[in-house]
Amino acid sequence: MARKIRFGIVGTGKISEWVIAGAAADSRFEATAICSRSEQRAIEFAGTHGIKHIFTSVSDMVNSPFIDAVYVATPNSTHARIAIEAMTHGKHVLCEKPLAANAVQAQEMVDCARDNKVLLMEAMIATLNPNFQLLKHFISHLGTLRRYFAAYCQYSSRYDKLKEGIVMNAWKPELANGAIMDIGIYTIYPMVALFGEPQSISASGILLHTGVDAQGSADFKYPGMSANVIYSKIANSYIQSELEGEDANIIIDKIHSIDSLSLIPRPTPGSGRGPKAEWTQIGHPLCHDRYYYEIKEFIDLVSQCKTESSVNTHWNSVTTMKILDEIRRQIGVKTM
C-alpha cells in the first residue's frame, strides 16, 4: 500500500474545501490537521472533513508529529511567513497562488526550501492539467509563433459588497490582494511556463479606492512574438485564450482550467471567401477534479524525495512574481 502523506491545512476557505474534494481521488492523501485563528471554525471544518487534529497556531501545527506537509491557503500576505516556518521545521509546502506577496518573498521561500531540502510548490492548477502538456506538444504544429493571448475576466460577488461599502479581504492592499494577484496570475503563469521571461512589459488597469486593481491588461514582448493578457474582477468576458502561429492556431477554452483545446490549421487564403477553418479537438476531458492533478504532482514529488516540480518550477514562480510586481508598479497598486 502506498504511503500516506499527512497534510496540515492552513486556512478554512472555499479553496481548502475544493482541494480536499479533488484530493479525495488520490488514496495517498490524508487531511490530518487544520489550522485556523478561530477555534470554532477549525472545529466545524474538521468535523465536515473528518480531520483529527485542530490547531489555532501555525507554530504548534508545524511542530507536531502529525503532519508531513502543509497546504497554505491563507491571504497572500501571509504565505511567505507560514511556508518558511513550516519548511524550517522540515515540512513540505504546497502554497496557493500567488506564491508570495512579492518576488523578494518568493525568492526567500525558494531559498528556505533548498536550505532545508524540502519540497515547495505553487498550487497553480492550469499548468498541472494534462491538457497543458498537450498544449506544449502541439505548439510545434503552429509554425512560427506570433502571439499568446489569454483572458480571465470574472465578475466578483465581493465587488457588490464593496459597492455597498463593505471592504472584504479581496480588496485590501495590506493582504496583497487585487485582480492581478487573484485571477490575472492565471493568464501570466502559463505564459512564463511556455515562453519564459518577457523582454518588456507594458500594463494598464483600473484602481479601486482601496488601492488595489479591479481589472487590467498587459502587453509583453518576446523575440519574434507578442503576448497580451486581460483580466477583471468587475466584468465578465467570454473571450477564449489563443496561441497564434503562422501555420495554425490553438484555442484554449479557459486559461485557468484548460478543459478544452482546439487546433485550427490555417486555411487557404481567400479574401474572406475561402474555405472555413477546420477545428480539431486535441484536448481530453479531465478524468478527475481539476485540483486532483496538483495534489498528485505534489505527492509524487514527495514520494520521490524531490524538492521541486519540473512543471511548476521555482523559477516559474519567482519569475511570475517579478512580472506581477512590475504590473502592479506600472498601474499604481498599493503593495506591501
Coordinates of C-alpha atoms in Angstrom, one line a residue:
M1 CA 0.0 0.0 0.0
A2 CA 1.3 3.5 -0.9
R3 CA 2.5 5.6 1.9
K4 CA 0.0 8.2 3.1
I5 CA 1.1 11.9 3.0
R6 CA -0.4 13.6 6.0
F7 CA -1.4 17.2 5.3
G8 CA -1.9 20.0 7.7
I9 CA -4.1 22.6 6.1
V10 CA -3.8 26.3 7.0
G11 CA -7.0 28.2 6.0
T12 CA -10.6 27.2 6.1
G13 CA -11.9 29.0 3.0
K14 CA -13.6 27.5 -0.1
I15 CA -10.3 26.8 -1.8
S16 CA -9.3 24.4 1.0
E17 CA -12.6 22.6 0.6
W18 CA -12.1 22.3 -3.2
V19 CA -8.6 21.0 -2.8
I20 CA -9.7 18.4 -0.2
A21 CA -12.5 17.3 -2.6
G22 CA -10.1 17.0 -5.5
A23 CA -7.5 15.2 -3.4
A24 CA -10.0 12.5 -2.4
A25 CA -9.2 10.6 -5.6
D26 CA -5.6 10.1 -4.5
S27 CA -5.5 7.4 -1.9
R28 CA -2.2 8.7 -0.6
F29 CA -3.7 12.0 0.5
E30 CA -4.8 12.4 4.1
A31 CA -6.0 15.6 5.7
T32 CA -4.7 15.2 9.2
A33 CA -4.8 18.7 10.7
I34 CA -6.5 22.0 10.2
C35 CA -5.2 25.4 11.5
S36 CA -7.4 28.4 11.9
R37 CA -7.3 31.5 14.0
S38 CA -10.9 30.7 15.0
E39 CA -11.1 27.5 17.1
Q40 CA -14.8 27.3 16.4
R41 CA -14.2 27.5 12.6
A42 CA -11.5 24.9 12.9
I43 CA -13.8 22.6 14.8
E44 CA -16.5 23.0 12.2
F45 CA -14.1 22.4 9.3
A46 CA -12.6 19.4 10.9
G47 CA -16.0 17.9 11.6
T48 CA -17.1 18.4 8.0
H49 CA -13.9 16.8 6.5
G50 CA -13.1 14.2 9.1
I51 CA -9.9 15.9 10.3
K52 CA -8.4 14.6 13.5
H53 CA -6.2 17.4 14.8
I54 CA -7.1 21.1 15.3
F55 CA -4.7 24.0 15.8
T56 CA -5.1 27.7 16.2
S57 CA -1.3 28.3 15.9
V58 CA 0.8 27.6 12.8
S59 CA 3.8 27.1 15.1
D60 CA 2.1 24.4 17.1
M61 CA 0.9 22.6 14.0
V62 CA 4.3 22.6 12.2
N63 CA 6.0 21.4 15.4
S64 CA 3.6 18.5 15.7
P65 CA 4.5 14.9 14.7
F66 CA 1.1 14.5 12.9
I67 CA 1.9 16.0 9.5
D68 CA 4.3 15.6 6.7
A69 CA 3.3 18.5 4.5
V70 CA 1.5 21.9 4.8
Y71 CA -1.1 23.3 2.4
V72 CA -1.2 27.1 2.7
A73 CA -4.5 28.7 1.7
T74 CA -4.4 32.0 3.7
P75 CA -4.2 35.6 2.5
N76 CA -1.3 36.3 0.1
S77 CA 0.4 38.5 2.6
T78 CA 0.9 35.5 5.0
H79 CA 2.2 32.9 2.5
A80 CA 5.9 33.5 3.0
R81 CA 5.8 33.6 6.8
I82 CA 3.7 30.4 7.1
A83 CA 5.6 28.5 4.4
I84 CA 9.1 29.4 5.8
E85 CA 8.1 28.4 9.3
A86 CA 6.8 25.1 8.0
M87 CA 9.8 24.4 5.9
T88 CA 12.2 25.3 8.7
H89 CA 10.6 22.5 10.6
G90 CA 11.1 20.0 7.8
K91 CA 7.6 20.1 6.4
H92 CA 6.9 20.1 2.6
V93 CA 4.8 23.0 1.4
L94 CA 2.1 23.3 -1.2
C95 CA 1.3 27.0 -1.3
E96 CA -1.7 28.6 -3.1
K97 CA -1.0 31.1 -5.9
P98 CA 0.4 33.6 -5.9
L99 CA 3.4 32.1 -4.1
A100 CA 4.0 35.2 -2.1
A101 CA 3.2 38.9 -1.8
N102 CA 6.2 39.9 -3.9
A103 CA 9.2 38.5 -5.7
V104 CA 11.6 39.1 -2.8
Q105 CA 9.4 37.0 -0.5
A106 CA 9.1 34.3 -3.2
Q107 CA 12.8 34.0 -3.5
E108 CA 13.2 33.8 0.3
M109 CA 10.7 30.9 0.2
V110 CA 12.7 29.1 -2.5
D111 CA 15.9 29.6 -0.6
C112 CA 14.4 28.2 2.6
A113 CA 13.1 25.1 0.7
R114 CA 16.6 24.5 -0.7
D115 CA 18.3 25.1 2.6
N116 CA 16.0 22.6 4.4
K117 CA 15.8 20.1 1.5
V118 CA 12.0 20.1 1.4
L119 CA 9.5 20.4 -1.4
L120 CA 8.0 23.8 -2.2
M121 CA 5.4 24.0 -5.0
E122 CA 3.0 26.7 -6.0
A123 CA -0.5 25.4 -6.4
M124 CA -1.1 26.6 -10.0
I125 CA -3.7 24.2 -11.3
A126 CA -3.7 25.1 -15.0
T127 CA -0.1 24.0 -15.7
L128 CA -0.5 20.7 -13.9
N129 CA -3.6 19.9 -16.0
P130 CA -2.9 17.1 -18.5
N131 CA -4.2 19.4 -21.3
F132 CA -1.4 21.8 -20.6
Q133 CA 1.1 19.1 -21.6
L134 CA -0.9 18.6 -24.8
L135 CA -0.8 22.3 -25.4
K136 CA 3.0 22.2 -25.1
H137 CA 3.2 19.3 -27.5
F138 CA 1.0 20.9 -30.2
I139 CA 2.8 24.2 -30.2
S140 CA 5.2 22.6 -32.8
H141 CA 2.2 22.4 -35.2
L142 CA 1.8 26.2 -35.3
G143 CA 4.8 27.1 -37.3
T144 CA 6.4 30.4 -36.3
L145 CA 4.5 31.5 -33.2
R146 CA 3.4 35.1 -33.3
R147 CA 1.1 35.7 -30.4
Y148 CA 0.0 34.4 -27.0
F149 CA -3.3 35.8 -25.8
A150 CA -5.0 35.0 -22.5
A151 CA -8.2 36.3 -20.9
Y152 CA -9.7 35.7 -17.5
C153 CA -12.5 38.1 -16.5
Q154 CA -15.0 37.1 -13.9
Y155 CA -17.3 39.4 -12.0
S156 CA -16.8 39.1 -8.3
S157 CA -19.6 39.0 -5.8
R158 CA -17.2 40.7 -3.4
Y159 CA -17.4 43.7 -5.8
D160 CA -21.1 44.0 -5.0
K161 CA -20.2 44.1 -1.3
L162 CA -17.6 46.8 -2.0
K163 CA -20.3 48.9 -3.7
E164 CA -22.3 48.6 -0.5
G165 CA -19.4 50.0 1.4
I166 CA -18.2 46.6 2.8
V167 CA -14.4 46.1 2.1
M168 CA -13.8 42.4 2.0
N169 CA -10.3 40.8 2.0
A170 CA -10.2 40.6 -1.7
W171 CA -9.9 44.4 -2.0
K172 CA -7.4 45.0 0.8
P173 CA -3.8 46.0 -0.3
E174 CA -2.4 45.1 3.1
L175 CA -3.2 41.5 2.3
A176 CA -1.5 41.7 -1.1
N177 CA -4.8 41.2 -2.9
G178 CA -6.4 42.6 -6.1
A179 CA -7.3 41.4 -9.6
I180 CA -3.8 40.7 -10.9
M181 CA -2.9 38.6 -7.8
D182 CA -6.2 36.7 -7.7
I183 CA -7.0 35.9 -11.3
G184 CA -4.6 37.8 -13.5
I185 CA -1.9 35.4 -12.5
Y186 CA -3.7 32.6 -14.3
T187 CA -3.1 34.4 -17.6
I188 CA 0.6 35.0 -16.9
Y189 CA 1.9 31.9 -15.2
P190 CA 1.2 29.6 -18.2
M191 CA 2.9 32.3 -20.4
V192 CA 6.0 32.1 -18.3
A193 CA 5.9 28.3 -18.2
L194 CA 5.7 28.2 -22.0
F195 CA 8.0 31.1 -23.1
G196 CA 10.0 32.3 -20.1
E197 CA 10.6 35.9 -19.1
P198 CA 9.4 38.6 -21.5
Q199 CA 11.8 41.3 -22.8
S200 CA 9.4 44.1 -21.8
I201 CA 6.1 44.8 -20.1
S202 CA 3.5 47.5 -20.6
A203 CA 0.5 47.4 -18.3
S204 CA -2.6 49.5 -17.6
G205 CA -5.6 49.0 -15.2
I206 CA -8.4 50.3 -13.1
L207 CA -7.7 51.0 -9.4
L208 CA -10.3 50.9 -6.7
H209 CA -10.4 53.5 -3.8
T210 CA -8.9 50.9 -1.5
G211 CA -5.7 50.9 -3.6
V212 CA -5.9 47.6 -5.4
D213 CA -6.6 46.9 -9.0
A214 CA -10.0 45.8 -10.2
Q215 CA -9.0 44.9 -13.8
G216 CA -6.2 45.3 -16.1
S217 CA -4.3 44.4 -19.3
A218 CA -0.7 43.9 -20.1
D219 CA 1.4 43.6 -23.3
F220 CA 4.6 41.6 -23.4
K221 CA 7.4 41.4 -25.9
Y222 CA 9.2 38.2 -26.8
P223 CA 11.7 37.5 -29.6
G224 CA 9.5 37.3 -32.8
M225 CA 6.2 37.3 -31.0
S226 CA 4.0 39.3 -28.6
A227 CA 1.8 38.3 -25.7
N228 CA -1.3 40.1 -24.4
V229 CA -3.4 39.3 -21.4
I230 CA -6.6 40.8 -19.9
Y231 CA -8.2 40.1 -16.5
S232 CA -11.0 41.6 -14.5
K233 CA -13.0 41.1 -11.3
I234 CA -15.6 43.8 -12.2
A235 CA -16.7 42.5 -15.6
N236 CA -17.2 39.1 -17.3
S237 CA -15.7 38.1 -20.6
Y238 CA -16.4 35.1 -22.7
I239 CA -13.3 35.5 -24.9
Q240 CA -11.2 32.4 -25.2
S241 CA -7.5 32.3 -25.0
E242 CA -5.3 31.5 -28.0
L243 CA -1.9 30.8 -29.4
E244 CA -1.5 32.2 -32.9
G245 CA 1.1 30.8 -35.3
E246 CA 1.8 31.3 -39.0
D247 CA 0.6 27.8 -39.8
A248 CA -2.2 27.2 -37.2
N249 CA -3.9 28.3 -34.0
I250 CA -4.7 26.7 -30.7
I251 CA -7.8 27.8 -28.9
I252 CA -7.9 27.3 -25.1
D253 CA -11.4 27.5 -23.7
K254 CA -10.4 28.6 -20.1
I255 CA -6.9 29.5 -19.3
H256 CA -7.4 28.9 -15.6
S257 CA -8.5 25.3 -16.0
I258 CA -8.0 24.3 -19.7
D259 CA -11.0 22.0 -20.1
S260 CA -10.8 22.0 -23.9
L261 CA -8.2 22.6 -26.6
S262 CA -8.7 23.0 -30.4
L263 CA -6.2 23.0 -33.2
I264 CA -7.1 25.1 -36.3
P265 CA -4.8 24.7 -39.3
R266 CA -4.6 27.9 -41.4
P267 CA -7.0 27.6 -44.4
T268 CA -6.0 28.7 -47.8
P269 CA -6.3 32.5 -48.1
G270 CA -9.4 33.6 -49.9
S271 CA -10.0 37.2 -49.0
G272 CA -12.7 36.1 -46.6
R273 CA -14.3 33.9 -49.2
G274 CA -12.1 30.9 -48.9
P275 CA -12.8 27.6 -47.1
K276 CA -13.7 27.7 -43.4
A277 CA -11.1 26.7 -40.9
E278 CA -11.5 23.2 -39.6
W279 CA -11.4 22.8 -35.8
T280 CA -9.9 19.6 -34.3
Q281 CA -10.3 18.8 -30.6
I282 CA -6.8 18.0 -29.3
G283 CA -7.6 18.2 -25.6
H284 CA -9.1 15.4 -23.5
P285 CA -11.9 15.5 -21.0
L286 CA -10.4 15.5 -17.5
C287 CA -10.8 12.2 -15.7
H288 CA -10.6 13.8 -12.3
D289 CA -11.4 17.1 -10.5
R290 CA -9.0 19.8 -11.6
Y291 CA -7.5 20.0 -8.1
Y292 CA -6.6 16.3 -8.1
Y293 CA -3.7 16.9 -10.5
E294 CA -1.8 19.4 -8.3
I295 CA -2.2 17.0 -5.3
K296 CA -1.0 14.1 -7.4
E297 CA 2.1 16.0 -8.6
F298 CA 2.9 17.2 -5.1
I299 CA 2.6 13.7 -3.6
D300 CA 4.5 12.1 -6.4
L301 CA 7.4 14.5 -5.8
V302 CA 7.4 13.9 -2.0
S303 CA 7.3 10.2 -2.6
Q304 CA 10.3 10.5 -5.0
C305 CA 12.2 12.7 -2.5
K306 CA 12.3 15.6 -4.9
T307 CA 12.3 19.2 -3.8
E308 CA 11.0 20.9 -6.9
S309 CA 8.4 20.3 -9.6
S310 CA 9.6 20.1 -13.2
V311 CA 6.4 21.9 -14.2
N312 CA 5.6 24.4 -11.5
T313 CA 9.3 25.2 -11.0
H314 CA 10.7 27.6 -8.5
W315 CA 12.0 29.7 -11.4
N316 CA 8.5 29.9 -12.9
S317 CA 7.0 31.0 -9.6
V318 CA 9.7 33.7 -8.9
T319 CA 9.6 35.0 -12.5
T320 CA 5.8 35.2 -12.4
M321 CA 6.0 37.2 -9.2
K322 CA 8.5 39.6 -10.7
I323 CA 6.1 40.2 -13.5
L324 CA 3.2 40.8 -11.1
D325 CA 5.3 43.2 -9.2
E326 CA 6.1 45.2 -12.3
I327 CA 2.5 45.3 -13.5
R328 CA 1.4 46.5 -10.1
R329 CA 4.1 49.1 -10.1
Q330 CA 3.0 50.4 -13.5
I331 CA -0.7 50.5 -12.6
G332 CA 0.0 52.1 -9.2
V333 CA -1.3 49.4 -7.0
K334 CA -0.5 49.7 -3.3
T335 CA 1.9 46.9 -2.3
M336 CA 3.5 45.6 0.8

